[in-house]
């Protein structure tokens, strides 16, 4: 069973990484990709595995006939939806460039290798200065968690001094009971 499961997972991996509606693979190309991964399967075995994947609600689409081509039909998000998410990430000035780039790389994994470059884009003219705060995602998560649990948070207002150093505005920490996060004016 381990061999069969490995073959099915290898087939799914090939379909996930290498195919989409615009880039289907022939049976021979699928076999070649699987051999590269160390799995050797006959056409009949691959067709049986595709049938099992379909039973598990994986949309393996394919044409009929001798020159049939196959691709993975269902993705978590469509490339157009991912493009919109990437544009929002890149346009946001509170998400630092390093974090934004890392998020886009993760989102690329939701597309086939052929479509990854589709997300390499920048929203021009919208963001002049991205934050340098690398902890922004953690801070937003902590605030949201405090909102959900209805517990107070504390923070210190900061300012730039004449030596261009970030220093606390006062010695006193602010304590607030957050009830919601608001995204306004890209903050």
PDB file of C-alpha atoms in Angstrom:
ATOM      1  CA  UNK A   1       0.000   0.000   0.000  1.00  0.00           C
ATOM      2  CA  UNK A   2       2.881   2.410   0.748  1.00  0.00           C
ATOM      3  CA  UNK A   3       4.043   2.119  -2.874  1.00  0.00           C
ATOM      4  CA  UNK A   4       0.559   2.745  -4.227  1.00  0.00           C
ATOM      5  CA  UNK A   5       0.055   5.706  -1.887  1.00  0.00           C
ATOM      6  CA  UNK A   6       3.453   7.079  -2.879  1.00  0.00           C
ATOM      7  CA  UNK A   7       2.532   6.791  -6.563  1.00  0.00           C
ATOM      8  CA  UNK A   8      -0.785   8.563  -6.019  1.00  0.00           C
ATOM      9  CA  UNK A   9       0.870  11.363  -4.063  1.00  0.00           C
ATOM     10  CA  UNK A  10       3.582  11.671  -6.714  1.00  0.00           C
ATOM     11  CA  UNK A  11       0.901  11.896  -9.408  1.00  0.00           C
ATOM     12  CA  UNK A  12      -0.952  14.563  -7.418  1.00  0.00           C
ATOM     13  CA  UNK A  13       2.316  16.468  -6.967  1.00  0.00           C
ATOM     14  CA  UNK A  14       2.999  16.369 -10.718  1.00  0.00           C
ATOM     15  CA  UNK A  15      -0.519  17.563 -11.504  1.00  0.00           C
ATOM     16  CA  UNK A  16      -0.344  20.272  -8.813  1.00  0.00           C
ATOM     17  CA  UNK A  17       3.089  21.627  -9.744  1.00  0.00           C
ATOM     18  CA  UNK A  18       3.140  21.187 -13.488  1.00  0.00           C
ATOM     19  CA  UNK A  19      -0.388  21.553 -14.797  1.00  0.00           C
ATOM     20  CA  UNK A  20      -3.218  24.014 -15.072  1.00  0.00           C
ATOM     21  CA  UNK A  21      -5.944  24.670 -17.604  1.00  0.00           C
ATOM     22  CA  UNK A  22      -3.497  26.390 -19.959  1.00  0.00           C
ATOM     23  CA  UNK A  23      -0.714  23.842 -19.434  1.00  0.00           C
ATOM     24  CA  UNK A  24      -2.044  20.267 -19.530  1.00  0.00           C
ATOM     25  CA  UNK A  25       0.361  17.328 -19.782  1.00  0.00           C
ATOM     26  CA  UNK A  26       0.207  14.248 -21.952  1.00  0.00           C
ATOM     27  CA  UNK A  27       0.381  10.829 -20.333  1.00  0.00           C
ATOM     28  CA  UNK A  28       3.997  10.513 -21.509  1.00  0.00           C
ATOM     29  CA  UNK A  29       4.905  13.861 -19.901  1.00  0.00           C
ATOM     30  CA  UNK A  30       3.244  12.804 -16.646  1.00  0.00           C
ATOM     31  CA  UNK A  31       5.181   9.526 -16.699  1.00  0.00           C
ATOM     32  CA  UNK A  32       8.450  11.394 -17.367  1.00  0.00           C
ATOM     33  CA  UNK A  33       7.818  13.753 -14.442  1.00  0.00           C
ATOM     34  CA  UNK A  34       7.046  10.816 -12.163  1.00  0.00           C
ATOM     35  CA  UNK A  35      10.163   8.923 -13.264  1.00  0.00           C
ATOM     36  CA  UNK A  36      12.193  12.050 -12.426  1.00  0.00           C
ATOM     37  CA  UNK A  37      10.731  11.809  -8.924  1.00  0.00           C
ATOM     38  CA  UNK A  38      11.623   8.109  -8.698  1.00  0.00           C
ATOM     39  CA  UNK A  39       8.192   6.636  -9.500  1.00  0.00           C
ATOM     40  CA  UNK A  40       7.667   4.420 -12.534  1.00  0.00           C
ATOM     41  CA  UNK A  41       4.009   3.841 -13.453  1.00  0.00           C
ATOM     42  CA  UNK A  42       2.213   2.439 -16.469  1.00  0.00           C
ATOM     43  CA  UNK A  43      -0.526   4.408 -18.207  1.00  0.00           C
ATOM     44  CA  UNK A  44      -3.160   2.090 -16.738  1.00  0.00           C
ATOM     45  CA  UNK A  45      -1.815   2.658 -13.217  1.00  0.00           C
ATOM     46  CA  UNK A  46      -1.814   6.437 -13.694  1.00  0.00           C
ATOM     47  CA  UNK A  47      -5.388   6.325 -15.022  1.00  0.00           C
ATOM     48  CA  UNK A  48      -6.459   4.259 -11.974  1.00  0.00           C
ATOM     49  CA  UNK A  49      -4.716   6.748  -9.673  1.00  0.00           C
ATOM     50  CA  UNK A  50      -6.472   9.628 -11.440  1.00  0.00           C
ATOM     51  CA  UNK A  51      -9.761   7.851 -10.833  1.00  0.00           C
ATOM     52  CA  UNK A  52      -8.937   7.541  -7.117  1.00  0.00           C
ATOM     53  CA  UNK A  53      -7.992  11.225  -6.958  1.00  0.00           C
ATOM     54  CA  UNK A  54     -11.379  12.070  -8.479  1.00  0.00           C
ATOM     55  CA  UNK A  55     -13.077   9.957  -5.801  1.00  0.00           C
ATOM     56  CA  UNK A  56     -11.248  12.120  -3.244  1.00  0.00           C
ATOM     57  CA  UNK A  57     -12.751  15.234  -4.913  1.00  0.00           C
ATOM     58  CA  UNK A  58      -9.610  16.230  -6.786  1.00  0.00           C
ATOM     59  CA  UNK A  59     -10.625  17.594 -10.176  1.00  0.00           C
ATOM     60  CA  UNK A  60      -8.340  15.843 -12.623  1.00  0.00           C
ATOM     61  CA  UNK A  61      -9.479  17.147 -15.976  1.00  0.00           C
ATOM     62  CA  UNK A  62      -8.541  15.461 -19.209  1.00  0.00           C
ATOM     63  CA  UNK A  63      -9.373  15.220 -22.852  1.00  0.00           C
ATOM     64  CA  UNK A  64     -10.286  11.990 -24.586  1.00  0.00           C
ATOM     65  CA  UNK A  65      -8.456   9.981 -27.177  1.00  0.00           C
ATOM     66  CA  UNK A  66      -4.975   8.963 -28.059  1.00  0.00           C
ATOM     67  CA  UNK A  67      -3.464  12.423 -27.488  1.00  0.00           C
ATOM     68  CA  UNK A  68      -5.281  13.104 -24.220  1.00  0.00           C
ATOM     69  CA  UNK A  69      -3.879  15.767 -21.928  1.00  0.00           C
ATOM     70  CA  UNK A  70      -4.534  16.132 -18.221  1.00  0.00           C
ATOM     71  CA  UNK A  71      -4.453  18.939 -15.669  1.00  0.00           C
ATOM     72  CA  UNK A  72      -5.515  19.754 -12.141  1.00  0.00           C
ATOM     73  CA  UNK A  73      -8.795  21.640 -12.375  1.00  0.00           C
ATOM     74  CA  UNK A  74      -9.450  22.813  -8.838  1.00  0.00           C
ATOM     75  CA  UNK A  75      -7.131  25.122  -6.966  1.00  0.00           C
ATOM     76  CA  UNK A  76      -7.697  26.727  -3.605  1.00  0.00           C
ATOM     77  CA  UNK A  77      -7.770  30.155  -5.257  1.00  0.00           C
ATOM     78  CA  UNK A  78      -7.917  31.197  -8.912  1.00  0.00           C
ATOM     79  CA  UNK A  79      -4.940  33.072 -10.328  1.00  0.00           C
ATOM     80  CA  UNK A  80      -7.086  36.201 -10.668  1.00  0.00           C
ATOM     81  CA  UNK A  81      -7.982  36.029  -6.974  1.00  0.00           C
ATOM     82  CA  UNK A  82      -4.337  35.557  -6.047  1.00  0.00           C
ATOM     83  CA  UNK A  83      -3.372  38.489  -8.258  1.00  0.00           C
ATOM     84  CA  UNK A  84      -5.784  40.707  -6.341  1.00  0.00           C
ATOM     85  CA  UNK A  85      -4.396  39.507  -2.995  1.00  0.00           C
ATOM     86  CA  UNK A  86      -0.812  40.125  -4.171  1.00  0.00           C
ATOM     87  CA  UNK A  87      -1.769  43.613  -5.377  1.00  0.00           C
ATOM     88  CA  UNK A  88      -3.285  44.383  -1.960  1.00  0.00           C
ATOM     89  CA  UNK A  89      -0.172  43.104  -0.180  1.00  0.00           C
ATOM     90  CA  UNK A  90       2.141  45.138  -2.408  1.00  0.00           C
ATOM     91  CA  UNK A  91      -0.029  48.251  -2.174  1.00  0.00           C
ATOM     92  CA  UNK A  92      -0.162  48.165   1.616  1.00  0.00           C
ATOM     93  CA  UNK A  93       2.389  50.410   3.266  1.00  0.00           C
ATOM     94  CA  UNK A  94       2.085  48.741   6.668  1.00  0.00           C
ATOM     95  CA  UNK A  95       3.412  45.407   5.333  1.00  0.00           C
ATOM     96  CA  UNK A  96       7.175  45.676   4.927  1.00  0.00           C
ATOM     97  CA  UNK A  97       8.814  44.733   1.632  1.00  0.00           C
ATOM     98  CA  UNK A  98      10.554  41.677   3.090  1.00  0.00           C
ATOM     99  CA  UNK A  99       7.325  40.350   4.609  1.00  0.00           C
ATOM    100  CA  UNK A 100       5.370  41.159   1.431  1.00  0.00           C
ATOM    101  CA  UNK A 101       7.916  39.303  -0.718  1.00  0.00           C
ATOM    102  CA  UNK A 102       7.778  36.296   1.620  1.00  0.00           C
ATOM    103  CA  UNK A 103       3.964  36.259   1.523  1.00  0.00           C
ATOM    104  CA  UNK A 104       3.944  36.420  -2.286  1.00  0.00           C
ATOM    105  CA  UNK A 105       6.387  33.485  -2.457  1.00  0.00           C
ATOM    106  CA  UNK A 106       4.005  31.443  -0.289  1.00  0.00           C
ATOM    107  CA  UNK A 107       1.008  32.431  -2.416  1.00  0.00           C
ATOM    108  CA  UNK A 108       2.879  31.321  -5.542  1.00  0.00           C
ATOM    109  CA  UNK A 109       2.760  27.775  -4.204  1.00  0.00           C
ATOM    110  CA  UNK A 110      -0.992  27.794  -4.768  1.00  0.00           C
ATOM    111  CA  UNK A 111      -0.435  27.987  -8.540  1.00  0.00           C
ATOM    112  CA  UNK A 112       1.268  25.698 -11.012  1.00  0.00           C
ATOM    113  CA  UNK A 113       4.927  26.409 -11.786  1.00  0.00           C
ATOM    114  CA  UNK A 114       3.784  27.738 -15.166  1.00  0.00           C
ATOM    115  CA  UNK A 115       1.643  30.413 -13.529  1.00  0.00           C
ATOM    116  CA  UNK A 116       3.971  31.546 -10.725  1.00  0.00           C
ATOM    117  CA  UNK A 117       5.444  34.405 -12.739  1.00  0.00           C
ATOM    118  CA  UNK A 118       1.906  35.752 -13.080  1.00  0.00           C
ATOM    119  CA  UNK A 119       2.189  36.954  -9.466  1.00  0.00           C
ATOM    120  CA  UNK A 120       5.516  38.757 -10.023  1.00  0.00           C
ATOM    121  CA  UNK A 121       4.022  42.170 -10.283  1.00  0.00           C
ATOM    122  CA  UNK A 122       4.114  45.493  -8.544  1.00  0.00           C
ATOM    123  CA  UNK A 123       1.373  47.992  -7.975  1.00  0.00           C
ATOM    124  CA  UNK A 124       2.984  51.134  -9.312  1.00  0.00           C
ATOM    125  CA  UNK A 125       2.583  54.577  -7.831  1.00  0.00           C
ATOM    126  CA  UNK A 126       0.565  53.537  -4.815  1.00  0.00           C
ATOM    127  CA  UNK A 127       3.123  52.911  -2.096  1.00  0.00           C
ATOM    128  CA  UNK A 128       5.836  55.430  -1.443  1.00  0.00           C
ATOM    129  CA  UNK A 129       7.154  54.094   1.821  1.00  0.00           C
ATOM    130  CA  UNK A 130       6.689  50.617   3.192  1.00  0.00           C
ATOM    131  CA  UNK A 131       7.088  50.075   6.885  1.00  0.00           C
ATOM    132  CA  UNK A 132      10.342  48.722   8.259  1.00  0.00           C
ATOM    133  CA  UNK A 133       8.548  47.104  11.197  1.00  0.00           C
ATOM    134  CA  UNK A 134       9.172  43.401  10.657  1.00  0.00           C
ATOM    135  CA  UNK A 135       6.883  42.512  13.575  1.00  0.00           C
ATOM    136  CA  UNK A 136       3.759  44.047  12.041  1.00  0.00           C
ATOM    137  CA  UNK A 137       2.062  40.702  11.389  1.00  0.00           C
ATOM    138  CA  UNK A 138       2.735  39.544  14.960  1.00  0.00           C
ATOM    139  CA  UNK A 139       1.466  42.840  16.366  1.00  0.00           C
ATOM    140  CA  UNK A 140      -1.717  42.752  14.279  1.00  0.00           C
ATOM    141  CA  UNK A 141      -2.297  39.148  15.368  1.00  0.00           C
ATOM    142  CA  UNK A 142      -1.802  40.055  19.050  1.00  0.00           C
ATOM    143  CA  UNK A 143      -4.243  42.953  18.792  1.00  0.00           C
ATOM    144  CA  UNK A 144      -6.821  40.761  17.062  1.00  0.00           C
ATOM    145  CA  UNK A 145      -6.376  38.081  19.708  1.00  0.00           C
ATOM    146  CA  UNK A 146      -6.881  40.690  22.453  1.00  0.00           C
ATOM    147  CA  UNK A 147     -10.060  41.836  20.690  1.00  0.00           C
ATOM    148  CA  UNK A 148     -11.335  38.263  20.482  1.00  0.00           C
ATOM    149  CA  UNK A 149     -10.540  37.512  24.135  1.00  0.00           C
ATOM    150  CA  UNK A 150     -11.660  40.967  25.317  1.00  0.00           C
ATOM    151  CA  UNK A 151      -8.410  41.583  27.220  1.00  0.00           C
ATOM    152  CA  UNK A 152      -6.373  44.806  27.470  1.00  0.00           C
ATOM    153  CA  UNK A 153      -3.079  45.424  25.693  1.00  0.00           C
ATOM    154  CA  UNK A 154      -0.254  47.786  26.514  1.00  0.00           C
ATOM    155  CA  UNK A 155       2.040  49.668  24.174  1.00  0.00           C
ATOM    156  CA  UNK A 156       4.370  52.640  24.114  1.00  0.00           C
ATOM    157  CA  UNK A 157       4.098  55.515  21.661  1.00  0.00           C
ATOM    158  CA  UNK A 158       7.404  56.136  19.919  1.00  0.00           C
ATOM    159  CA  UNK A 159       8.972  59.195  18.262  1.00  0.00           C
ATOM    160  CA  UNK A 160      12.134  60.083  16.401  1.00  0.00           C
ATOM    161  CA  UNK A 161      14.689  62.150  18.298  1.00  0.00           C
ATOM    162  CA  UNK A 162      17.144  64.672  16.794  1.00  0.00           C
ATOM    163  CA  UNK A 163      19.676  61.839  16.219  1.00  0.00           C
ATOM    164  CA  UNK A 164      17.064  59.972  14.162  1.00  0.00           C
ATOM    165  CA  UNK A 165      16.661  57.292  16.817  1.00  0.00           C
ATOM    166  CA  UNK A 166      13.297  55.815  17.706  1.00  0.00           C
ATOM    167  CA  UNK A 167      12.634  56.534  21.380  1.00  0.00           C
ATOM    168  CA  UNK A 168       9.556  56.303  23.665  1.00  0.00           C
ATOM    169  CA  UNK A 169       7.453  59.469  23.849  1.00  0.00           C
ATOM    170  CA  UNK A 170       7.085  58.983  27.603  1.00  0.00           C
ATOM    171  CA  UNK A 171       8.023  56.539  30.344  1.00  0.00           C
ATOM    172  CA  UNK A 172       4.403  55.511  30.689  1.00  0.00           C
ATOM    173  CA  UNK A 173       2.920  52.586  28.724  1.00  0.00           C
ATOM    174  CA  UNK A 174      -0.574  53.014  27.325  1.00  0.00           C
ATOM    175  CA  UNK A 175      -3.154  50.403  28.308  1.00  0.00           C
ATOM    176  CA  UNK A 176      -6.267  50.015  26.164  1.00  0.00           C
ATOM    177  CA  UNK A 177      -9.094  47.555  25.693  1.00  0.00           C
ATOM    178  CA  UNK A 178      -9.250  47.006  21.940  1.00  0.00           C
ATOM    179  CA  UNK A 179     -12.571  45.986  20.448  1.00  0.00           C
ATOM    180  CA  UNK A 180     -11.794  46.031  16.730  1.00  0.00           C
ATOM    181  CA  UNK A 181      -9.120  46.530  14.120  1.00  0.00           C
ATOM    182  CA  UNK A 182      -9.699  49.149  11.469  1.00  0.00           C
ATOM    183  CA  UNK A 183      -7.814  49.374   8.180  1.00  0.00           C
ATOM    184  CA  UNK A 184      -8.024  52.974   6.997  1.00  0.00           C
ATOM    185  CA  UNK A 185      -5.691  55.100   4.883  1.00  0.00           C
ATOM    186  CA  UNK A 186      -3.478  52.038   4.474  1.00  0.00           C
ATOM    187  CA  UNK A 187      -2.928  51.783   8.212  1.00  0.00           C
TER     188      UNK A 187
END
